[in-house]
Tab-separated table of C-alpha atoms in Angstrom:
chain	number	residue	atom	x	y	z
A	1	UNK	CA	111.001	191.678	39.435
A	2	UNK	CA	107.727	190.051	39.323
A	3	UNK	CA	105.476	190.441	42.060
A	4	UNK	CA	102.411	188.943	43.418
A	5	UNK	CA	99.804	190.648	45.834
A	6	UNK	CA	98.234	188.339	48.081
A	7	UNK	CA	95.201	189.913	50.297
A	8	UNK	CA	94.110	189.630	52.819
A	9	UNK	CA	97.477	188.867	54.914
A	10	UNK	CA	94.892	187.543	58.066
A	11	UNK	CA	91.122	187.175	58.521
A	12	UNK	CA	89.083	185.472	61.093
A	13	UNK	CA	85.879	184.901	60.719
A	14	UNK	CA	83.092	183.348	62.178
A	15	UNK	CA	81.793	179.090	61.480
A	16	UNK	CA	79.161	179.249	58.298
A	17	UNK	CA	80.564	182.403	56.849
A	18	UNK	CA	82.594	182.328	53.480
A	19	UNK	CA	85.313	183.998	52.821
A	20	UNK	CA	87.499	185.442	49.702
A	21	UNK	CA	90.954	185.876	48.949
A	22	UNK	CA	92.425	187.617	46.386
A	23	UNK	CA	95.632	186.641	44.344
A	24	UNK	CA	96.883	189.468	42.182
A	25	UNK	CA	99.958	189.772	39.717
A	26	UNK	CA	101.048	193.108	39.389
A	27	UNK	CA	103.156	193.584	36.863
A	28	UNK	CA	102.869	190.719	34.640
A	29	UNK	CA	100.350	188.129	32.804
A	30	UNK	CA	99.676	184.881	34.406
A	31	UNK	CA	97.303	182.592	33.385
A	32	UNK	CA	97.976	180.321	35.359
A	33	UNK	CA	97.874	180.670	38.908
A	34	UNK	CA	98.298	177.827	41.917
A	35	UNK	CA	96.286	177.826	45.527
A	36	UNK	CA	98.041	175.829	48.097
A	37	UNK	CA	97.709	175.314	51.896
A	38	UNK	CA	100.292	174.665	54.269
A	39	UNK	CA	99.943	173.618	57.773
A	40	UNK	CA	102.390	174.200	60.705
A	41	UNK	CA	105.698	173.051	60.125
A	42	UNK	CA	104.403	170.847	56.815
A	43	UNK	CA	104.862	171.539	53.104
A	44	UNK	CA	103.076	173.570	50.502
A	45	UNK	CA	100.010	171.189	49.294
A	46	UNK	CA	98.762	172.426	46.118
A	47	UNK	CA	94.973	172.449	45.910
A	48	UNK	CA	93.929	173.395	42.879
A	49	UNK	CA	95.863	174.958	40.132
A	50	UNK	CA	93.438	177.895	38.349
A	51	UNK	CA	93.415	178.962	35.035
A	52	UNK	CA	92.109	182.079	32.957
A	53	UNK	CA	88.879	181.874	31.651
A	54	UNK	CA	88.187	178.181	32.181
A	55	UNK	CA	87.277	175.924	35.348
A	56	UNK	CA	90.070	175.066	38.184
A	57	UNK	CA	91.756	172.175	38.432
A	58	UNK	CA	91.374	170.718	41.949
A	59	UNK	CA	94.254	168.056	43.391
A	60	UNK	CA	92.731	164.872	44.850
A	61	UNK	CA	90.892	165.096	47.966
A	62	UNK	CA	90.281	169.034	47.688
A	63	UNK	CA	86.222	169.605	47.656
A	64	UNK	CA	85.731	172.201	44.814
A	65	UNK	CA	82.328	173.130	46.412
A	66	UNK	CA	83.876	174.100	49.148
A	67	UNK	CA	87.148	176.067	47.631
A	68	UNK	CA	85.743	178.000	44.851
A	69	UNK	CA	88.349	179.669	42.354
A	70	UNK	CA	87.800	182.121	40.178
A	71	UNK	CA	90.116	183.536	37.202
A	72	UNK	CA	88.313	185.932	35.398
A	73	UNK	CA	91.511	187.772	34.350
A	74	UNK	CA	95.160	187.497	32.983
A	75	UNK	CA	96.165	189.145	36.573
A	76	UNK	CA	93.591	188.123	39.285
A	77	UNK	CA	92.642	184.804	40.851
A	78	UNK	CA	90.319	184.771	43.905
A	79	UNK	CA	89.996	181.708	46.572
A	80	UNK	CA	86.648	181.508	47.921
A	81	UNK	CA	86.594	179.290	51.250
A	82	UNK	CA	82.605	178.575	51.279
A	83	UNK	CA	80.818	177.702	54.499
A	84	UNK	CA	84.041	177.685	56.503
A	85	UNK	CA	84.768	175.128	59.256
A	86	UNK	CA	87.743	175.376	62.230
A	87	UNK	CA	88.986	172.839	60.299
A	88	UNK	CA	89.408	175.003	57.187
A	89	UNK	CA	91.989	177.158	59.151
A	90	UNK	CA	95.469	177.358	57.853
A	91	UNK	CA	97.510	178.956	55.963
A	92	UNK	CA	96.803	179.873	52.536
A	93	UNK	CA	99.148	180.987	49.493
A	94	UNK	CA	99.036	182.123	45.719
A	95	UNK	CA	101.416	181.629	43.423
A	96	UNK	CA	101.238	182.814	39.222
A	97	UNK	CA	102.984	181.536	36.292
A	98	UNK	CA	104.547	184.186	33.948
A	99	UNK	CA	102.673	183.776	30.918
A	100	UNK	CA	106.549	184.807	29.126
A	101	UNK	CA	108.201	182.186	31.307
A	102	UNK	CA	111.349	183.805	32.577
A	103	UNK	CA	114.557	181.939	33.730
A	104	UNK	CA	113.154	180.328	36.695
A	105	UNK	CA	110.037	179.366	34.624
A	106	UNK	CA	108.413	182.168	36.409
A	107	UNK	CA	106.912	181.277	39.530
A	108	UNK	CA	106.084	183.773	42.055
A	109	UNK	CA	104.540	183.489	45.626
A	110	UNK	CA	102.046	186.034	47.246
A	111	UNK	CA	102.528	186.450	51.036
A	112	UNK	CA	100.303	184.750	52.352
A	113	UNK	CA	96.829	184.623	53.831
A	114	UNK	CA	96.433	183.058	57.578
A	115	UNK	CA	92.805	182.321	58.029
A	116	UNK	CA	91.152	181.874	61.150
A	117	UNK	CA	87.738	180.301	61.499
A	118	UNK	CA	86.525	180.587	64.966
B	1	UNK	CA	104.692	159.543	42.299
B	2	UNK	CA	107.036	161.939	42.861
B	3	UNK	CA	108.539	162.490	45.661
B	4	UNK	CA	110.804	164.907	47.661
B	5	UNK	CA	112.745	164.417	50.673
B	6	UNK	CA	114.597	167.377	52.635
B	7	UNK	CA	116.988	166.985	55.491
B	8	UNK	CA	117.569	167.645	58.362
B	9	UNK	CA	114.103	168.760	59.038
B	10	UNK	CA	115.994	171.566	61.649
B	11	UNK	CA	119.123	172.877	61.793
B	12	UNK	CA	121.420	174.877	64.255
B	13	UNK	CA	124.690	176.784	63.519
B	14	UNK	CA	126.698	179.704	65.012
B	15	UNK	CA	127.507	182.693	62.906
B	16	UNK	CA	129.868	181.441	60.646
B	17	UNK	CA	129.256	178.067	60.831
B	18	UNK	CA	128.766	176.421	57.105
B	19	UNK	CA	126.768	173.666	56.246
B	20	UNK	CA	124.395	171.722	53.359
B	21	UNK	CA	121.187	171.666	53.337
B	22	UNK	CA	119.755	168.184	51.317
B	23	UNK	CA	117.045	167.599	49.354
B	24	UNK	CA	116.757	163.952	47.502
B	25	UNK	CA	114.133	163.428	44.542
B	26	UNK	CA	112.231	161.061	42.933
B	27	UNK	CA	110.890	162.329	39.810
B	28	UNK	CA	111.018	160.896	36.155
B	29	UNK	CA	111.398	163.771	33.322
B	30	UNK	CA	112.427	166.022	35.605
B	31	UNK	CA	112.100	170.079	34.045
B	32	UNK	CA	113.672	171.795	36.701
B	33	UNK	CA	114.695	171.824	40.446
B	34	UNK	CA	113.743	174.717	42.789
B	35	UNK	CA	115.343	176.048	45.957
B	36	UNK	CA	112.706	179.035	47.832
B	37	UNK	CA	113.340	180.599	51.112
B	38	UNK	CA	110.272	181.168	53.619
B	39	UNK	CA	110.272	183.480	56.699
B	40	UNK	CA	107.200	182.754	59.253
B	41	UNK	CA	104.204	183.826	58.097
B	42	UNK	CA	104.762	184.587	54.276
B	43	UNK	CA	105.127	183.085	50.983
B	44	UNK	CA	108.073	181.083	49.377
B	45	UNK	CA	110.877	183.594	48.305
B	46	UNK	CA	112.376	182.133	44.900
B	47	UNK	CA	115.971	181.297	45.689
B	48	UNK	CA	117.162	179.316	42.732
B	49	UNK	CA	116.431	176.660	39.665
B	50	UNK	CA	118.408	174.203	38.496
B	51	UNK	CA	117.747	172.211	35.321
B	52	UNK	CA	120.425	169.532	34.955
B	53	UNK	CA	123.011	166.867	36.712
B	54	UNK	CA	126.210	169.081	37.180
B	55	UNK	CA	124.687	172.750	37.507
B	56	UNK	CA	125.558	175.051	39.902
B	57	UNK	CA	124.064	177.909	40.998
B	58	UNK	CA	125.529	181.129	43.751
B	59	UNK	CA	123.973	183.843	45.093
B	60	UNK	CA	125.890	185.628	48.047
B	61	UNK	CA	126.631	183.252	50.575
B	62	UNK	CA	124.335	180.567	49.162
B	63	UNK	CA	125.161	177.619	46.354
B	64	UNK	CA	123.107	175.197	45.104
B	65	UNK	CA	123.958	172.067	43.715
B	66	UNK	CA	122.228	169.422	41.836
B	67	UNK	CA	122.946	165.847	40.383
B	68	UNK	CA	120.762	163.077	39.007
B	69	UNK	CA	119.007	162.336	43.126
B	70	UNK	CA	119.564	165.052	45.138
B	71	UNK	CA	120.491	168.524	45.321
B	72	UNK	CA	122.541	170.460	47.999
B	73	UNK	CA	122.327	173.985	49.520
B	74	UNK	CA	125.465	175.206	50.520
B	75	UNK	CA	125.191	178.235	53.002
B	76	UNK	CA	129.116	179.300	53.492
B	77	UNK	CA	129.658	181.714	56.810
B	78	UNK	CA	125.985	181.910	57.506
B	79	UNK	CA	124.453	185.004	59.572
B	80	UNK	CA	121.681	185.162	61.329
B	81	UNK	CA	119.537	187.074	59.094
B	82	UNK	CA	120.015	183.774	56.935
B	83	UNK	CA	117.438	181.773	59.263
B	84	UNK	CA	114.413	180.945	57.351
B	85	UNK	CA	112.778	177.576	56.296
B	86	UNK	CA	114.615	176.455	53.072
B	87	UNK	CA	112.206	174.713	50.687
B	88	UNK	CA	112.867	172.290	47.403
B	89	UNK	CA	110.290	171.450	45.139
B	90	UNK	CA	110.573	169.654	41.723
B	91	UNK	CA	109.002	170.226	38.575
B	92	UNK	CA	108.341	167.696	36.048
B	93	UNK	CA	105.837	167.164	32.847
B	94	UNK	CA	104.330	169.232	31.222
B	95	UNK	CA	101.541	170.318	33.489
B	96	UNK	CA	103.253	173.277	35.827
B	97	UNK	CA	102.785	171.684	38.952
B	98	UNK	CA	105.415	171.946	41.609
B	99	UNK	CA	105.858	168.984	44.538
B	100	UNK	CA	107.346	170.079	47.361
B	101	UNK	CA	109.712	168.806	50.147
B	102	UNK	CA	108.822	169.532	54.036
B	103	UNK	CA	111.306	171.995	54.412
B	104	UNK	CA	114.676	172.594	56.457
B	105	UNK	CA	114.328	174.824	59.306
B	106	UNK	CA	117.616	176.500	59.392
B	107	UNK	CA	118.589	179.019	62.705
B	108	UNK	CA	121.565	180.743	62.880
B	109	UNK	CA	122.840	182.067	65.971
B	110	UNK	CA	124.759	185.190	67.035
């Protein structure tokens, strides 16, 4: 089945410091892919949904100087967290559309990446 | 705006015990109806989609069930190894977004 490679699964890092997260499809083609952020015990809120070769869309609210995305490829989207805050800790997930839009219209999750800004 | 409701926000049952989980909607032009399971700490786990009033969908001990406001999640002699956070989200449009409900935290005891 189709899989997604989220990485990393944790980091902490330090106020002021960015940080990058990588959202890979392994074994198909997605171009488009879907950032979201979920706090305790809340929903998935979708941030900004990224496509291949052109500029992210960003969801109301979600500073796109701040979250940089980057889809430079059919299989990889990165989530740059820029100048991170305590406030900018949470958990973060991927998700990719099959570009051949299977039953289930093809969208798969990565694992997850809990960041920690201390 | 569309908008999804799930309840209960918890739930408890013995081994064994069935129950529905809920999820009510309010979408226009809805595409498709999705059921994911989460475990703490990782990503949604696809579960199933449903597309129309009437469908029904069954995988092991689960069933989903839709019609044109809510949709159910049936979970017949659950085990513990079923406890998770059951998620619904809706897709409508043509723009691949999903919205998504809070979530049912389900626990199943031994």
């Amino acid at each position: 089945g189709a899989v997604v490679s989220q990485h990393p699964s944790w980091v902490i890092c330090k106020s002021g410091t960015s940080v990058k997260i990588e959202c890979r499809s392994l074994d198909f083609q997605a171009t488009t892919m879907f950032w979201y952020r979920q706090f305790p015990k809340q929903s998935l809120m979708l941030m900004a949904t990224s496509n291949e070769g052109s500029k992210a869309t960003y969801e109301q609210g979600v500073e796109k100087d701040k979250f940089l995305i980057n889809h430079a490829s059919l299989t990889l989207s990165t989530l740059t967290v820029t100048s991170a805050h305590p406030e900018d800790s949470s958990f973060y997930i991927c998700s990719a559309r099959e570009d051949s839009g299977r039953e289930h219209y093809g969208y798969t999750f990565g694992s997850g990446t809990r960041l920690t800004v201390v | 705006e569309d908008q999804v409701t799930q309840s209960p926000e918890a739930l408890r049952l013995q081994e064994g015990e069935s129950s529905s989980l809920n999820c009510s909607y309010t979408v226009s032009g809805l595409r498709g109806l999705f059921w994911y399971r989460q475990d703490p700490g990782k990503g949604p786990e696809f579960l199933f989609t449903l597309y129309s009033a009437g469908e029904e969908k069954e995988k092991e001990r689960l069933k989903a069930t839709l019609t044109k406001k809510e949709s159910f999640l049936h979970i017949t002699a659950p085990k513990p190894e079923d406890s998770a956070t059951y998620l619904c989200a809706v897709l409508r449009g043509s723009n691949y977004k999903l919205t998504f409900g809070k979530g049912t935290l389900l626990t199943v005891n031994p």
